[in-house]
Coordinates of C-alpha atoms in Angstrom, one line a residue:
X1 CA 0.0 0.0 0.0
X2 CA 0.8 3.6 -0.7
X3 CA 0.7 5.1 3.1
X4 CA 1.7 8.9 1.6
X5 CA -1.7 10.1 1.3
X6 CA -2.9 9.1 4.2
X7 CA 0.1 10.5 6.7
X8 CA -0.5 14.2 7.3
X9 CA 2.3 16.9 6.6
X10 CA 3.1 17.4 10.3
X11 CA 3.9 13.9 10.7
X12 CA 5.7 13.3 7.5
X13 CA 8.2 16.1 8.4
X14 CA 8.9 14.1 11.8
X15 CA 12.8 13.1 11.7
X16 CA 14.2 10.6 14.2
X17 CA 15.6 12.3 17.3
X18 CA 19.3 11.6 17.0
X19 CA 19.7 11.5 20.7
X20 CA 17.1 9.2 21.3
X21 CA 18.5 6.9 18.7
X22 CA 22.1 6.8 20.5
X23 CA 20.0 5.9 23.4
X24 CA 18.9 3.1 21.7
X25 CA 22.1 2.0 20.0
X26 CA 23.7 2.2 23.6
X27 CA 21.0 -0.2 25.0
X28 CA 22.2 -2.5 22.1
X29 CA 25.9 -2.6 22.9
X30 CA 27.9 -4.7 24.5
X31 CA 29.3 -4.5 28.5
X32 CA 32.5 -3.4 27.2
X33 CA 31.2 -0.4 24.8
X34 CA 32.6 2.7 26.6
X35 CA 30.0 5.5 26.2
X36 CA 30.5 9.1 26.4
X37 CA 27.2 10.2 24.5
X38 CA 24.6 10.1 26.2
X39 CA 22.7 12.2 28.7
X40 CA 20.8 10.0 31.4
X41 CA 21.6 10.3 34.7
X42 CA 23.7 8.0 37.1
X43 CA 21.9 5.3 38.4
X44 CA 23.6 5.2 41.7
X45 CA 21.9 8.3 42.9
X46 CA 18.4 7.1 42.2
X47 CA 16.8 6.0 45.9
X48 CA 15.0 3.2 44.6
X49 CA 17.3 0.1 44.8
X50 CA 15.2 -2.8 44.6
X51 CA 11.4 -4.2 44.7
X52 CA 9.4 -7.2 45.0
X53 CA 5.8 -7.0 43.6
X54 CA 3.3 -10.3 44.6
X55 CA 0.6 -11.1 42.6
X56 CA -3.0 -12.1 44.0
X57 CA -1.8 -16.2 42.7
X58 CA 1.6 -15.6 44.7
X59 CA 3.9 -15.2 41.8
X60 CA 6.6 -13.3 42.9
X61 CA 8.2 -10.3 40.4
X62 CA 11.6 -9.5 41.7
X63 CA 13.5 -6.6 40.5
X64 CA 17.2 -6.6 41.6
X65 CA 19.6 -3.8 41.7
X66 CA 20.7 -4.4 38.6
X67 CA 17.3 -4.9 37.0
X68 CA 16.0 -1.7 38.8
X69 CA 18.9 0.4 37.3
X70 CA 17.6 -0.1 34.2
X71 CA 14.0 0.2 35.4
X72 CA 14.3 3.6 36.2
X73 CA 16.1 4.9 33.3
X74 CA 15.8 5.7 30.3
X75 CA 14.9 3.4 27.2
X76 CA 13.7 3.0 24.0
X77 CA 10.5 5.2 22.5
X78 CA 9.1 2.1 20.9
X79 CA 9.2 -0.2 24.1
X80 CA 11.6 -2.1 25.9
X81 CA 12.7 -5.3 23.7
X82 CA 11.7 -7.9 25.8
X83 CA 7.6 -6.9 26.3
X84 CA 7.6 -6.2 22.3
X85 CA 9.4 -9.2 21.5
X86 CA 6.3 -10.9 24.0
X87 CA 3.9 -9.0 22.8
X88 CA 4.5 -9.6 19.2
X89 CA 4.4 -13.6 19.6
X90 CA 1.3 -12.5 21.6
X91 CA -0.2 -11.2 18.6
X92 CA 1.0 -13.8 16.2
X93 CA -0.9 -16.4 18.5
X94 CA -4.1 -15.0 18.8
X95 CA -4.8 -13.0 15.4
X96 CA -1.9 -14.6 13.3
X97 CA -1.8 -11.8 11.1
X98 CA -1.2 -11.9 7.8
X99 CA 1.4 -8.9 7.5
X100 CA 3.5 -10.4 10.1
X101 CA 6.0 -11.6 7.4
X102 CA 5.8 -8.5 5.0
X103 CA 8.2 -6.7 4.0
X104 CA 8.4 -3.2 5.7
X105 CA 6.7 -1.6 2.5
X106 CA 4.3 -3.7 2.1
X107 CA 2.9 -3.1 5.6
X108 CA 4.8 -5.5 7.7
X109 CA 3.1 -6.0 11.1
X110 CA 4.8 -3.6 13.7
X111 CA 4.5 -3.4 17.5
X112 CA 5.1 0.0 19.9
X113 CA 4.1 0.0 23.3
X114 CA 1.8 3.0 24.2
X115 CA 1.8 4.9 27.4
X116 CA -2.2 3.3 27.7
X117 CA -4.1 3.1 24.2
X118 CA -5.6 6.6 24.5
X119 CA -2.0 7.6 23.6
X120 CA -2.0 5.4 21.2
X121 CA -4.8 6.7 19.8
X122 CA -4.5 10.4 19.5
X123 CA -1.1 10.2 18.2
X124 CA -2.6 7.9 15.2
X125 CA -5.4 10.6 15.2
X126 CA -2.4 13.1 14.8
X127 CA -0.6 11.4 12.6
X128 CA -3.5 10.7 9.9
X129 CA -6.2 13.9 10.4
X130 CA -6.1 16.9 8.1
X131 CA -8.6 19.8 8.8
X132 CA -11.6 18.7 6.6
X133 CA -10.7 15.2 6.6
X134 CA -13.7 12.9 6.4
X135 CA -13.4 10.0 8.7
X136 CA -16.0 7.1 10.1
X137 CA -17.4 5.8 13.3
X138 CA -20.1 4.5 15.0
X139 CA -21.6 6.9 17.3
X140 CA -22.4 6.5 20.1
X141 CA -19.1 6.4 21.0
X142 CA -16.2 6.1 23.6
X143 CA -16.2 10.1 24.9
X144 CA -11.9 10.4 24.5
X145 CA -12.2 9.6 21.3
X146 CA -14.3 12.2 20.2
X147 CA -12.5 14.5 22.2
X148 CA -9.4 13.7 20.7
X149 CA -11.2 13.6 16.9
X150 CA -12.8 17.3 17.4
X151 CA -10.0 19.8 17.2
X152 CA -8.2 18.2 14.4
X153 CA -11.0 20.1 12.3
X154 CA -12.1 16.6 10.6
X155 CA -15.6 15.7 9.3
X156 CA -17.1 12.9 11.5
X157 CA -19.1 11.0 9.4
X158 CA -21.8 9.0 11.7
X159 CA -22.5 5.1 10.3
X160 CA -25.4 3.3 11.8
X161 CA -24.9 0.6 13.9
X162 CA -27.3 -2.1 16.0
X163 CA -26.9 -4.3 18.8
X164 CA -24.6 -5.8 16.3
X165 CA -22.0 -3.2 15.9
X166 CA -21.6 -1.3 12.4
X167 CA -24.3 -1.6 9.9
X168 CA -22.4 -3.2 6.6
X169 CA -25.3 -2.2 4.0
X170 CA -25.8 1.5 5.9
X171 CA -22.0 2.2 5.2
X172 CA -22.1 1.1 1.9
X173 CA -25.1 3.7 1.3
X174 CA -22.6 6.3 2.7
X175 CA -19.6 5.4 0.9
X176 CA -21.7 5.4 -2.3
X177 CA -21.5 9.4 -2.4
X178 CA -17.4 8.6 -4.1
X179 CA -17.2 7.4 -7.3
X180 CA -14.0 4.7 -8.3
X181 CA -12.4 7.7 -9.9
X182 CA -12.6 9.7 -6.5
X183 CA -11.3 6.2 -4.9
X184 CA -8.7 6.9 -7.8
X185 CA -7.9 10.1 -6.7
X186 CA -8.0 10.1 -3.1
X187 CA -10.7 12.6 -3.5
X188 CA -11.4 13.6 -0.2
X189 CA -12.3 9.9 0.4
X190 CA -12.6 8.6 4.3
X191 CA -9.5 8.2 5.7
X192 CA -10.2 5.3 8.0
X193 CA -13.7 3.7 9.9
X194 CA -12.9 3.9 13.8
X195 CA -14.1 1.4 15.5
X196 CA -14.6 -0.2 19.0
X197 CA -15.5 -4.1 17.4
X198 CA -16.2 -5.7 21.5
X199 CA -17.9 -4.8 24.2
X200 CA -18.2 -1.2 22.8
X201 CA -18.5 1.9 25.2
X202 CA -20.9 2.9 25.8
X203 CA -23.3 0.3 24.1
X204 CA -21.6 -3.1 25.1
X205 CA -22.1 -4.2 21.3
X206 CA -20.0 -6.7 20.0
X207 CA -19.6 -7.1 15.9
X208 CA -20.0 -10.4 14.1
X209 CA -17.5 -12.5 12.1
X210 CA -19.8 -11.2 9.2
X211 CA -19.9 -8.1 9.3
X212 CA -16.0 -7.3 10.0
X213 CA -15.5 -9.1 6.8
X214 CA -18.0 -7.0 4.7
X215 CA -17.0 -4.1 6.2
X216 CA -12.6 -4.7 5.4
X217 CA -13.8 -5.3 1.8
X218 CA -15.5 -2.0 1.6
X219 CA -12.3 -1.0 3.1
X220 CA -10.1 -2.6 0.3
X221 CA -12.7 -0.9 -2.1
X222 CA -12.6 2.3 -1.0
X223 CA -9.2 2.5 0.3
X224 CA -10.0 3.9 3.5
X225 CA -7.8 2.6 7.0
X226 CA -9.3 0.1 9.9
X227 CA -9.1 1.8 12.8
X228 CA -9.7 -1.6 15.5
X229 CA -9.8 0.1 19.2
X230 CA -10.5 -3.2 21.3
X231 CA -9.4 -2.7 24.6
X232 CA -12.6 -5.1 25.7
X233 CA -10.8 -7.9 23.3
X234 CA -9.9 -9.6 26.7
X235 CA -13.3 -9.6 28.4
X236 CA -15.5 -11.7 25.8
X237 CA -17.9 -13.8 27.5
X238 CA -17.8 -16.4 24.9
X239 CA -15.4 -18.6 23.4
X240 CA -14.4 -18.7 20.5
X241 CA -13.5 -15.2 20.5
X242 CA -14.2 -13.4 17.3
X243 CA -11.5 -12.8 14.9
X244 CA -10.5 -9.4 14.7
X245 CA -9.5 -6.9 11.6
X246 CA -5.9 -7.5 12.1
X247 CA -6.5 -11.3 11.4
X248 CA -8.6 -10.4 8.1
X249 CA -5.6 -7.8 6.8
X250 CA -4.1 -8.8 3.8
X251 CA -3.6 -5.2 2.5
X252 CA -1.6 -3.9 5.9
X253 CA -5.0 -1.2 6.2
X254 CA -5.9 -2.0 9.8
X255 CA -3.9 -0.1 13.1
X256 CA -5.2 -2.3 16.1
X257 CA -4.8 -0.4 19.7
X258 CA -5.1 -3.0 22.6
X259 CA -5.1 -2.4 26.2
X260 CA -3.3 -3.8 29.6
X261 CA -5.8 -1.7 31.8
X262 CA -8.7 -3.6 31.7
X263 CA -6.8 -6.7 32.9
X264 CA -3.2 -6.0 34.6
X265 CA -3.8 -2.4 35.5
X266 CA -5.6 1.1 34.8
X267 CA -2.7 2.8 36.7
X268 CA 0.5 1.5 34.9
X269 CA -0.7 2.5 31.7
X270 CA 0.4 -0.1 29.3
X271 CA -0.9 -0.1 25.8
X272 CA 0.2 -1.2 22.5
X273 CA -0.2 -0.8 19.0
X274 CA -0.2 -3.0 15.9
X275 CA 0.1 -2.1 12.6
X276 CA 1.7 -1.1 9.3
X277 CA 5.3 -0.6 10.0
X278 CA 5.4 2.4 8.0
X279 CA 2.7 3.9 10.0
X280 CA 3.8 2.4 13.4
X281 CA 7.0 4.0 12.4
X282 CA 5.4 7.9 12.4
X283 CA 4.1 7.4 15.9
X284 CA 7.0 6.2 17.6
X285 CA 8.8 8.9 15.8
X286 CA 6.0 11.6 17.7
X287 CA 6.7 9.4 21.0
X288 CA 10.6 10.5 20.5
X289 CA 9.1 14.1 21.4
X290 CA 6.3 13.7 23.6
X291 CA 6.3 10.9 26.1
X292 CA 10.0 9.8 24.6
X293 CA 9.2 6.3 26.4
X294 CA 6.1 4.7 28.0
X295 CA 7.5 4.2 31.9
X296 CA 10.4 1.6 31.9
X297 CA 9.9 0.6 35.3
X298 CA 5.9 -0.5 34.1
X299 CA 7.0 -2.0 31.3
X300 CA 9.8 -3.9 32.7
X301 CA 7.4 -5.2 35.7
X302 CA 4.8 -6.4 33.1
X303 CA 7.1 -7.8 31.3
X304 CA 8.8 -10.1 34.2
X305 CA 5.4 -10.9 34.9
X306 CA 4.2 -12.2 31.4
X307 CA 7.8 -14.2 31.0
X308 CA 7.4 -15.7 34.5
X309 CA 3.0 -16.4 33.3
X310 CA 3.9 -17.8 29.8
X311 CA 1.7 -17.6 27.4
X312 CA -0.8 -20.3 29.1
X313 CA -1.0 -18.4 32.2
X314 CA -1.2 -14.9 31.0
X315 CA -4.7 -16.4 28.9
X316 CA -5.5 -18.6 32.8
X317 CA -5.6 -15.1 34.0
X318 CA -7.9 -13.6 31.7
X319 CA -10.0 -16.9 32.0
X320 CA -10.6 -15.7 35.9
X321 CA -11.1 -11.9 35.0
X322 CA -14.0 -13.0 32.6
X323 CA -15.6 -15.1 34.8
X324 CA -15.7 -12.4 37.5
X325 CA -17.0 -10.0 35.0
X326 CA -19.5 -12.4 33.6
X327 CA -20.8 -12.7 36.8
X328 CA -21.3 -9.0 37.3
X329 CA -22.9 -9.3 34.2
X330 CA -25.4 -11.1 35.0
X331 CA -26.1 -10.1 38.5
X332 CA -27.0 -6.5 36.9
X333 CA -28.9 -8.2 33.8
X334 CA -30.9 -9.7 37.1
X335 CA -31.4 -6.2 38.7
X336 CA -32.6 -5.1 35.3
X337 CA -35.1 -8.1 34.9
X338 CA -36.1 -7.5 38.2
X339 CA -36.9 -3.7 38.6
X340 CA -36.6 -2.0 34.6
X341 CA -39.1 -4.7 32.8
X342 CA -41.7 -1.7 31.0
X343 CA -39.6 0.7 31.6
X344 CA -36.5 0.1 29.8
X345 CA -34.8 -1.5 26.8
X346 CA -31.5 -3.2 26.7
X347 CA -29.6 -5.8 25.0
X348 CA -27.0 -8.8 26.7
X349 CA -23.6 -7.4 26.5
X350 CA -21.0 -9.8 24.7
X351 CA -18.1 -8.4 26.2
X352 CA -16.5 -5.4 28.1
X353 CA -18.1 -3.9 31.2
X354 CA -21.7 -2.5 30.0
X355 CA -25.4 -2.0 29.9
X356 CA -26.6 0.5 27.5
X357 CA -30.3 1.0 28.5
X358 CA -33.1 2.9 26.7
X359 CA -35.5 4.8 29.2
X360 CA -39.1 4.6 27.8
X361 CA -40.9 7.7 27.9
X362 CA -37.9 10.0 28.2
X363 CA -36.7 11.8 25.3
X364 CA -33.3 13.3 27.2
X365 CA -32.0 11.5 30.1
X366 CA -29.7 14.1 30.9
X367 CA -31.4 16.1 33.5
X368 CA -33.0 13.3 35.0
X369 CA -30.0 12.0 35.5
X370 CA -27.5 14.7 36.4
X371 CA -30.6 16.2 38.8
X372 CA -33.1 14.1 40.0
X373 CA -30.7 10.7 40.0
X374 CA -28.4 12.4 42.5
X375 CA -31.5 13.1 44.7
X376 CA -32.2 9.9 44.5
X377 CA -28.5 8.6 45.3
X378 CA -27.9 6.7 42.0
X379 CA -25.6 7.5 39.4
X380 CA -25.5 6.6 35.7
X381 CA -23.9 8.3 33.0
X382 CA -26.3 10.2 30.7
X383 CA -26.5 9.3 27.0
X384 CA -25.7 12.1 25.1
X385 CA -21.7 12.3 26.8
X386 CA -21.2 9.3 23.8
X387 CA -23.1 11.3 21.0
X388 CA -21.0 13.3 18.4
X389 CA -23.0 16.3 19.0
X390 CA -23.7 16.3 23.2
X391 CA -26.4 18.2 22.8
X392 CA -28.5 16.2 20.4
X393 CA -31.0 14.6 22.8
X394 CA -30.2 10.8 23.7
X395 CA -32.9 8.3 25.7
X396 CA -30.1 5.8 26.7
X397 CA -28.4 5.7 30.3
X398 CA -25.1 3.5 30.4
X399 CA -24.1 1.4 33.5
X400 CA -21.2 0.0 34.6
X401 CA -21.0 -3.2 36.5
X402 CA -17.4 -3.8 36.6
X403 CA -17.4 -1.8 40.4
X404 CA -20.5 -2.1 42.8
X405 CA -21.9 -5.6 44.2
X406 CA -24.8 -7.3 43.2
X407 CA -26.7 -5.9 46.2
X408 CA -25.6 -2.3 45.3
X409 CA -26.8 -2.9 41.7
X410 CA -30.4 -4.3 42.5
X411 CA -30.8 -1.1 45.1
X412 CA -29.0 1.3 42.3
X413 CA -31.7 -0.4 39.5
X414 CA -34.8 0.1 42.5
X415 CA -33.9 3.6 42.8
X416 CA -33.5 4.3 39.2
X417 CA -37.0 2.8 38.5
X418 CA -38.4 5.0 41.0
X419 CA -37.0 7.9 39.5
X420 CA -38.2 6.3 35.8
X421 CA -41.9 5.9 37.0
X422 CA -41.5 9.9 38.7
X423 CA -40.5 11.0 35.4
X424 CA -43.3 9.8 33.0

C-alpha cells in the first residue's frame, strides 16, 4: 500500500531524534562499549534500589539492583525489547496476522508499546487527520475519542450501527456518495472507519465475524484505514472469541490499539499498537518528542510478569477476569429483569463492562439523570456524553457493573425505576 496520502504533513516532516537513537544503540551494545554520549543520569543516585511485587496467585516479580537500574532509566521510544518481542508472539498467537511476514513496505506487522491506548490513539489521530478530513465511526461512542477527533477540524461521518455493531449495508449507502475515480484520486475519500468491534463503550455491542469481513472489503474498495480500538478484546464472554480486523488484513490497512488496563492495570498505563510498520513508524517517531518512552519501570514489571506467566498463564488469568465479569454481568442483567421490565430496553452485552439502557418515555436523560438521579443517590452516566453532538437529545443511560456488588446494583436499578416511573 501507498501510506503517503494518508500521513498528514506534520507527521511526515517528523525526523528521528538523534539523541534518542544513541540511546537506543547504547542499549544494544555490548558491556565493554565505553560511552560518552549520552545524557541519562547515574543510576547510583536514584533511591530506589530494589522491589518485590506479589501477585493475587503468589507469583513473585523480583527486581534486583541491577534490573532496577535499568528500570528507572531511560529506554527505548518504541518499548523495551523484551515486552515487544512478548507482545508480538502474543499477537502472532491470537490474530496470526497476515502482514507479520511482509516486507516493511508492504505493511509489515509492527509493534510499539503506548503509554495506555488513548496515547496510542490520538497520536494515530495526529498522525493521519487533516482539517476537513472525512473519517468514520459508529456513534455512540467512547467520549476520548471524540475529544481527541474534534480539534483536528475533521468531518465525523456518523454510520449506523445495531446491537450488532456497524451496519455493513448502511455504510455502503454512505460510501456510495465517491465514485472509483474519487477512490482513484483520493478525493477527499474517508481516511479510515474507527471502530470499538467488543464490548463497545458505551453500548456493550459486539460485531459479528460477518460483518468485520464486509465491512474490510469496503475498506479494500474504497481504500480507507481500519481503525480496531478493542481494549474489551480480553473480556469476551464467549469462546471462540471473534476474529479481529488484524486477522482479516491482507492489505496492511488495519492499526489495532489494545489495552493492559482492563486486565493487569488502569494505573501502569500499558498499551500497544499493531500495525503497518510504515505507520507504526510515524508514531513512535511523535513518542521521540512527547512521552519519549512509556515508563520503563511499568514495562519492565509487566514484562517479568508475562515471561514468569507464559503464554498459558497470562490467557489462565484472563480466563478468571472474565468469569468475575460475567458474573457481574449477569447479576446486573438480574437487577434489570427484576426492577426496569416496562420501563426500559436493553440488549445482553457480549463483552466489556456495560449496559446501554433505553428509558421509555424519556426523550433526554440528561437532567433526570444529572438532577433528579443524585437526589435519588444513584448515578449513571447520561446518554448524550457518547453522542457526536452532546447536545442532540439521547434516551439511553449506560451502566457500569465492573465496580458495585450485586446488592448495590439491584438497590441502584430500585432507585433508578423509582425515578423512571416519577419521570413519565
Amino acid at each position: 500500500m501507498n501510506y503517503s496520502h494518508f500521513i498528514t504533513a506534520v507527521s511526515a516532516a517528523r525526523k528521528a531524534s538523534p539523541i534518542r537513537l544513541l540511546t537506543e544503540l547504547t542499549q544494544k551494545s555490548p558491556p565493554s562499549l565505553i560511552s560518552l554520549a549520552g545524557g541519562a543520569p547515574n543510576p547510583n543516585t536514584f533511591p530506589f534500589k530494589m522491589a518485590t511485587i506479589t501477585t493475587g496467585d503468589g507469583t513473585a516479580v523480583n527486581i534486583g539492583e541491577d534490573l532496577m537500574k535499568r528500570a528507572l532509566q531511560y529506554s527505548a521510544s518504541a518499548g523495551i525489547p523484551e515486552l515487544l518481542s512478548w507482545l508480538k508472539d502474543l499477537q502472532k498467537s491470537l490474530h496470526n496476522p497476515p502482514t507479520a511476514n511482509y516486507s516493511p513496505d508492504q505493511g509489515q506487522m509492527e509493534i510499539c508499546v503506548t503509554t495506555g491506548s488513548q496515547e496510542g490513539l490520538s497520536k494515530v489521530f495526529e498522525m493521519l487527520i487533516d482539517p476537513g478530513d472525512n473519517i468514520l465511526l459508529d456513534a455512540p461512542t467512547y467520549p476520548g475519542t471524540l475529544a481527541a477527533l474534534k480539534p483536528l477540524g475533521c468531518n465525523i461521518i456518523n454510520v449506523p450501527s445495531d446491537q450488532y455493531g456497524i451496519i455493513p449495508k448502511a455504510l455502503k449507502e454512505i460510501l456510495s456518495r465517491w465514485s472509483p475515480e474519487d477512490v482513484r484520486k483520493h478525493n477527499n475519500i474517508p481516511k479510515f472507519l474507527y471502530t470499538i468491534p467488543n464490548g463497545g463503550n458505551p453500548t456493550g455491542t459486539s460485531l459479528t465475524t460477518d460483518r468485520k469481513k464486509e465491512i474490510y472489503q469496503l475498506a479494500r474498495q474504497y481504500n480507507f484505514l481500519v481503525i480496531e480500538d478493542d481494549p474489551y478484546y480480553f473480556l469476551q464472554f464467549d469462546k471462540p472469541w471473534a476474529p479481529t480486523f488484524l486477522s482479516m488484513d491482507v492489505d496492511g490497512r488495519v492499526i489495532r490499539t489494545d489495552s493492559f488496563s482492563k486486565i493487569l492495570s488502569s494505573g501502569l498505563r500499558i498499551g500497544f499498537l499493531t500495525g503497518p510498520k510504515p505507520l507504526i513508524d510515524r508514531v513512535i517517531l511523535h513518542i521521540q518528542v512527547s512521552t519519549m518512552h512509556t515508563s520503563t519501570f511499568t514495562q519492565l514489571m509487566i514484562a517479568q510478569l508475562l515471561q514468569q506467566w507464559g503464554e498459558k498463564g497470562f490467557l489462565e488469568h484472563i480466563d478468571r477476569v472474565v468469569a468475575f465479569y460475567r458474573d457481574q454481568r449477569d447479576a446486573m442483567l438480574a437487577a434489570a429483569d427484576k426492577w426496569l421490565k416496562g420501563l426500559a430496553d436493553w440488549h445482553v452485552p457480549a463483552a466489556g463492562m456495560f449496559l446501554w439502557i433505553k428509558i421509555k418515555g424519556v426523550s433526554d436523560t440528561q437532567q433526570l439523570i444529572t438532577e433528579k438521579a443524585l437526589q435519588k443517590e444513584v448515578l449513571l452516566v447520561p446518554g448524550g456524553a457518547f453522542n457526536i453532538d452532546s447536545s442532540v437529545p439521547s434516551s439511553y443511560v449506560r451502566a457500569s457493573f465492573s465496580l458495585t456488588s450485586p446488592a448495590q446494583m439491584d438497590q441502584a436499578f430500585q432507585r433508578l425505576a423509582e425515578l423512571i416511573k416519577e419521570a413519565v
